CSV table of C-alpha atoms in Angstrom, one decimal:
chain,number,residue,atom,x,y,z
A,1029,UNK,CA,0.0,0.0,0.0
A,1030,UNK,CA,1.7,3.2,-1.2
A,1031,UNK,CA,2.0,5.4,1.7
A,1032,UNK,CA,1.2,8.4,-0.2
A,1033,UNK,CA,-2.6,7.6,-0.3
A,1034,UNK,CA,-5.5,9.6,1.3
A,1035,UNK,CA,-6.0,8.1,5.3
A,1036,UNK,CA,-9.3,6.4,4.1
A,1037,UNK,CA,-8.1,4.4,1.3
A,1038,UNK,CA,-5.0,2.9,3.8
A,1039,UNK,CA,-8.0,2.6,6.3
A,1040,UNK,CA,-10.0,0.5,3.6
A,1041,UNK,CA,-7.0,-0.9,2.1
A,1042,UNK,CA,-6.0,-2.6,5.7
A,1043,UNK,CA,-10.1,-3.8,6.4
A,1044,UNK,CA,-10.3,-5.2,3.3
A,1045,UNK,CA,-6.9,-7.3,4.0
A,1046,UNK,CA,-8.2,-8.0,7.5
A,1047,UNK,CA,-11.7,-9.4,6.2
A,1048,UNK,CA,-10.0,-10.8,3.3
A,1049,UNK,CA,-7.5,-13.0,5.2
A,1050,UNK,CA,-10.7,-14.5,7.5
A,1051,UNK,CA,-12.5,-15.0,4.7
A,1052,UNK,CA,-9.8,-16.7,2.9
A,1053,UNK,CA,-9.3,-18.7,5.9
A,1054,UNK,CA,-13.1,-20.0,6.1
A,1055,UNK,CA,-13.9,-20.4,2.7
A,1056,UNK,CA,-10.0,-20.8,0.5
A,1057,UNK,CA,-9.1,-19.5,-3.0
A,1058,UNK,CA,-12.3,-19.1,-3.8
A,1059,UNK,CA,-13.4,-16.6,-1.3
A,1060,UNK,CA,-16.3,-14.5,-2.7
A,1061,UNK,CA,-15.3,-10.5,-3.2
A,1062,UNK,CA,-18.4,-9.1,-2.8
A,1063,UNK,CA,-18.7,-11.0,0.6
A,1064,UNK,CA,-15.0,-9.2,1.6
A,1065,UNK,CA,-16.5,-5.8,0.1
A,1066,UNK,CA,-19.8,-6.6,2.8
A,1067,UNK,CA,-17.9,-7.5,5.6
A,1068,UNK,CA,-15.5,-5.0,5.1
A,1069,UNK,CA,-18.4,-2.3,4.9
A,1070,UNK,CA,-16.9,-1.0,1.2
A,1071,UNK,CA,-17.8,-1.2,-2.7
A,1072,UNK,CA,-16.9,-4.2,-4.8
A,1073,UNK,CA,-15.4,-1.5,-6.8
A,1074,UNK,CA,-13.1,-0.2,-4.1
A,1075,UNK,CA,-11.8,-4.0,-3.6
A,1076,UNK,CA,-11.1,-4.4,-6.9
A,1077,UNK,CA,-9.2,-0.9,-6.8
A,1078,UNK,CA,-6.8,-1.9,-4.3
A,1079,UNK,CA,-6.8,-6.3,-5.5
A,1080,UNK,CA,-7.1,-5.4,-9.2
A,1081,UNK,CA,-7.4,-9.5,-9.6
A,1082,UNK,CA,-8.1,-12.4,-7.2
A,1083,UNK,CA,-4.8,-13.2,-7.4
A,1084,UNK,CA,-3.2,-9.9,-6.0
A,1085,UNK,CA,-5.3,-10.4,-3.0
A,1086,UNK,CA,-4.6,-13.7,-2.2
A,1087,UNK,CA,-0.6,-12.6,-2.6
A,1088,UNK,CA,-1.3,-9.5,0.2
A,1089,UNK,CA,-3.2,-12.2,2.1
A,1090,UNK,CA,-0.1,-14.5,2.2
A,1091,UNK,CA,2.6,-12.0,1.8
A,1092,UNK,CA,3.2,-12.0,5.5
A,1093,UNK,CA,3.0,-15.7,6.4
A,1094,UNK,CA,5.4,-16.5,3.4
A,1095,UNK,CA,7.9,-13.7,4.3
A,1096,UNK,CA,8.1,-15.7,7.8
A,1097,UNK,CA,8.5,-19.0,6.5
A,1098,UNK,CA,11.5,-17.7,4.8
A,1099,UNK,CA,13.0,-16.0,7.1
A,1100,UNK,CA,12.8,-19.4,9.1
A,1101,UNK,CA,14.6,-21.0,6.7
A,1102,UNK,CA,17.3,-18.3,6.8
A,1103,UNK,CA,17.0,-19.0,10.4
A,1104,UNK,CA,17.5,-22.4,10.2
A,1105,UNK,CA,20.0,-22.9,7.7
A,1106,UNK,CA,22.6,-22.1,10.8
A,1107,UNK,CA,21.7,-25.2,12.8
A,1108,UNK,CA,23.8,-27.8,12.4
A,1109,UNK,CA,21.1,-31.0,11.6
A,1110,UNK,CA,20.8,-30.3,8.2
A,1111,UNK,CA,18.3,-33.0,7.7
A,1112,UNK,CA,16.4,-31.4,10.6
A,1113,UNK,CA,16.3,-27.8,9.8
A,1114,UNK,CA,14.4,-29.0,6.0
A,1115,UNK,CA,11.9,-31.0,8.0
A,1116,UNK,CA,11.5,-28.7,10.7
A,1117,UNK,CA,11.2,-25.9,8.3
A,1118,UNK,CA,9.1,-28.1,5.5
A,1119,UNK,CA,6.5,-29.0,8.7
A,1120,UNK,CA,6.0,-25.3,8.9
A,1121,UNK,CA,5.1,-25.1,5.3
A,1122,UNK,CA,2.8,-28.1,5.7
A,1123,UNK,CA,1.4,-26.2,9.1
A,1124,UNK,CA,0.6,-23.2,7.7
A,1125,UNK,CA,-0.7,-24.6,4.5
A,1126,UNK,CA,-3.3,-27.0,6.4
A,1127,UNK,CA,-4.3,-23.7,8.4
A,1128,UNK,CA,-4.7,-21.4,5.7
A,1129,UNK,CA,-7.1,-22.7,3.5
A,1130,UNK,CA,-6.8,-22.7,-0.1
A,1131,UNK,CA,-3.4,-22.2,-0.2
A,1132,UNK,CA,-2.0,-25.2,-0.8
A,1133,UNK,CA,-4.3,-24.9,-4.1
A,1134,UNK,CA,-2.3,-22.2,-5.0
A,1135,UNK,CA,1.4,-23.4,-4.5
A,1136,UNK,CA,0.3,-26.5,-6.4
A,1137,UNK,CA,1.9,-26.9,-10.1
A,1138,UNK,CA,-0.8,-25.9,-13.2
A,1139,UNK,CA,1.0,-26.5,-16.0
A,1140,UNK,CA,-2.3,-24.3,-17.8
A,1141,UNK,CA,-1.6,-21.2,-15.4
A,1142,UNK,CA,-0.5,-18.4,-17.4
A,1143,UNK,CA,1.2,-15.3,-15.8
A,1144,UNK,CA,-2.1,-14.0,-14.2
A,1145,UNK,CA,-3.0,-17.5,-12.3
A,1146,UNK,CA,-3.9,-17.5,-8.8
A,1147,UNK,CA,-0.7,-16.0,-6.9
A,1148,UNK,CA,1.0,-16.0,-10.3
A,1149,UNK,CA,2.8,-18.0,-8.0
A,1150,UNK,CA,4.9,-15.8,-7.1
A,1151,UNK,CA,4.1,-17.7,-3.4
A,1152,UNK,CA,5.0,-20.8,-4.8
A,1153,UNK,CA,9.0,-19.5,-5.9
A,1154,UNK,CA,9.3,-17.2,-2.7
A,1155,UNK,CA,8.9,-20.5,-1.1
A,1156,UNK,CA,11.3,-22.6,-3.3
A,1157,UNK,CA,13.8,-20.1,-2.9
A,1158,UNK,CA,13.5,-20.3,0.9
A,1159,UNK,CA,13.8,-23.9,0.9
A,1160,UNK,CA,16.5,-24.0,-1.8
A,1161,UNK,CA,19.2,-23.9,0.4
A,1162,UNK,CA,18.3,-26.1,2.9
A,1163,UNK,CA,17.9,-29.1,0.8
A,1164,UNK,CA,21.1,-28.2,-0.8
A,1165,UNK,CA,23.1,-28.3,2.3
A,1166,UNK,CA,21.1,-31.5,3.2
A,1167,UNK,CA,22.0,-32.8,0.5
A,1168,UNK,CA,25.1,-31.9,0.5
A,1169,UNK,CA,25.6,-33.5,4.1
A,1170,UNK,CA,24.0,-36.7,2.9
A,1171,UNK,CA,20.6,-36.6,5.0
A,1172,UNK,CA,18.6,-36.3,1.7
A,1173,UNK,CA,18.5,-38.1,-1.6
A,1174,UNK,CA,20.4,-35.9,-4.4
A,1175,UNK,CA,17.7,-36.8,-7.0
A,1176,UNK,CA,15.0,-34.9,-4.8
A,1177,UNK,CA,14.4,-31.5,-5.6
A,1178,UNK,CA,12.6,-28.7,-3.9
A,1179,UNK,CA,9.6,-28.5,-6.6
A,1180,UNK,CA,8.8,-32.1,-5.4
A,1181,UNK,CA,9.3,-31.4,-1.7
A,1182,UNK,CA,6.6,-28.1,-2.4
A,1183,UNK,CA,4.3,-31.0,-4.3
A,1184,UNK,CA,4.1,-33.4,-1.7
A,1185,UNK,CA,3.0,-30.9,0.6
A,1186,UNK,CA,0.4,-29.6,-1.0
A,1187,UNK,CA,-0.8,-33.2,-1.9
A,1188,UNK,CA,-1.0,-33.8,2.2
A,1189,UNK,CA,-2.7,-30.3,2.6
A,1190,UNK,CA,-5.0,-31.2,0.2
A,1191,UNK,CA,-6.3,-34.0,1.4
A,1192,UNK,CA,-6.6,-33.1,4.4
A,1193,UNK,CA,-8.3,-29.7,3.9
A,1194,UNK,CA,-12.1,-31.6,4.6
A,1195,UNK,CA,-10.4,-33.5,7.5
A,1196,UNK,CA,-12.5,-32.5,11.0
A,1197,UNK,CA,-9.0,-31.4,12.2
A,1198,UNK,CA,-7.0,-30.2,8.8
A,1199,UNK,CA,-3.7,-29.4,10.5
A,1200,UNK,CA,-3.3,-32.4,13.1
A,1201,UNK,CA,-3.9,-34.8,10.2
A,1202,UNK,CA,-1.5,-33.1,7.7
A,1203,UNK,CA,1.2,-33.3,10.7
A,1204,UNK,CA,0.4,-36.8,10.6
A,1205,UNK,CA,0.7,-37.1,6.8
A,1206,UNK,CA,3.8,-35.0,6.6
A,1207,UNK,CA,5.2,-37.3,9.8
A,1208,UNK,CA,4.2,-40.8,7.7
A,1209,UNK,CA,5.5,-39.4,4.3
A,1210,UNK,CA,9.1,-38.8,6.1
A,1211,UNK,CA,9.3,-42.1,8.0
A,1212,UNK,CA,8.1,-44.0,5.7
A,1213,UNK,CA,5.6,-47.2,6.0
A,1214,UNK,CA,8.8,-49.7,7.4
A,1215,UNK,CA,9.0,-50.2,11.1
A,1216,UNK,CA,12.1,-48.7,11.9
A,1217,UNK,CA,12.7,-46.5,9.1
C-alpha cells in the first residue's frame, strides 16, 4: 500500500486485507469478493481498486506468512542438523498450509496457469527459494537423496494439505501425513 494515499483508502485498504484474510481462511481460494467488500463495509469496486485480480489479493493475504516461512529457513540454515532444519522448516510449510485454506491450491503446479494465475505463484518460488538452500546443504551432508528437488518437496506438501483440507482437524492430520511421508511405511525407518 503506497504510503502516499489519502488516510481512508489505507483505512479501507487494511479492512479489506483483514476481512479478506478471515475470509480466505473460512472459505479458501475461492473466497467471494463481494462478501469481503460486505464485511469490510466497502464497494466491490473499491476492492477491486486496491486487488485489481483475485490473485493480487490472495498474494497480500499471504505475503506476511510467506515472508516468515523464509525468514525461518534463513533462520534455520545455521543449525547444524541439516536433515532437521528441511523438515522442521518443511513442517511449517505443511502447518501453515493446512491452516490457511486454499493455499496449498495455489502453491500447487498448473501447468495451464498463465502469468495472471492465482498468486501468479509468485508464493510458490518465494517458497522454493526459501527452501533451496536447505535441501542443498542436506543434500550436500548426505541426509537427503540428491535426485530430490525442492519442486517435489513443495508438491508433496500440497498433496498432504489437500487431502486433508475436509479433515474435522486439517492441520493435526497433515502433521500426521507429513510425519508418515518422512518415516516411511517400514517399522524402523
Amino acid at each position: 500500500m503506497p504510503a502516499h494515499q489519502r488516510a481512508d483508502a489505507r483505512r479501507n485498504y487494511a479492512r479489506i486485507l483483514a476481512v479478506a484474510e478471515e475470509e480466505v481462511a473460512a472459505h479458501g481460494v475461492d473466497a467471494s469478493l463481494e462478501q469481503i467488500a460486505r464485511t469490510a463495509g466497502v464497494g466491490s469496486a473499491t476492492v477491486r481498486r486496491h486487488f485489481p485480480t483475485r490473485g493480487a489479493l490472495l498474494k497480500a493475504v499471504s505475503r506476511t506468512r510467506i515472508e516468515a516461512l523464509c525468514v525461518r529457513a534463513h533462520d534455520l540454515a545455521g543449525t547444524d542438523d541439516s536433515r532437521g532444519a528441511l523438515l522442521e522448516w518443511l513442517s511449517d510449510v505443511v502447518a501453515y498450509c493446512a491452516s490457511a485454506r486454499g493455499f496449498a491450491a495455489a502453491l500447487a503446479y498448473d501447468d495451464e496457469a498463465g502469468p495472471d494465475s492465482v498468486y501468479e505463484n509468485a508464493c510458490s518460488a518465494a517458497i522454493e527459494e526459501a527452501g533451496a538452500p536447505l535441501l542443498s546443504r542436506a543434500v550436500r551432508d548426505g541426509a537427503v537423496e540428491r535426485a530430490v528437488t525442492i519442486g517435489e518437496l513443495i508438491t508433496l506438501i500440497v498433496g498432504i494439505a489437500l487431502a486433508s483440507e475436509h479433515h474435522p482437524d486439517p492441520p493435526a492430520q497433515a502433521d500426521r501425513l507429513f510425519r508418515l511421508a518422512v518415516a516411511g511405511l517400514s517399522p524402523g525407518s
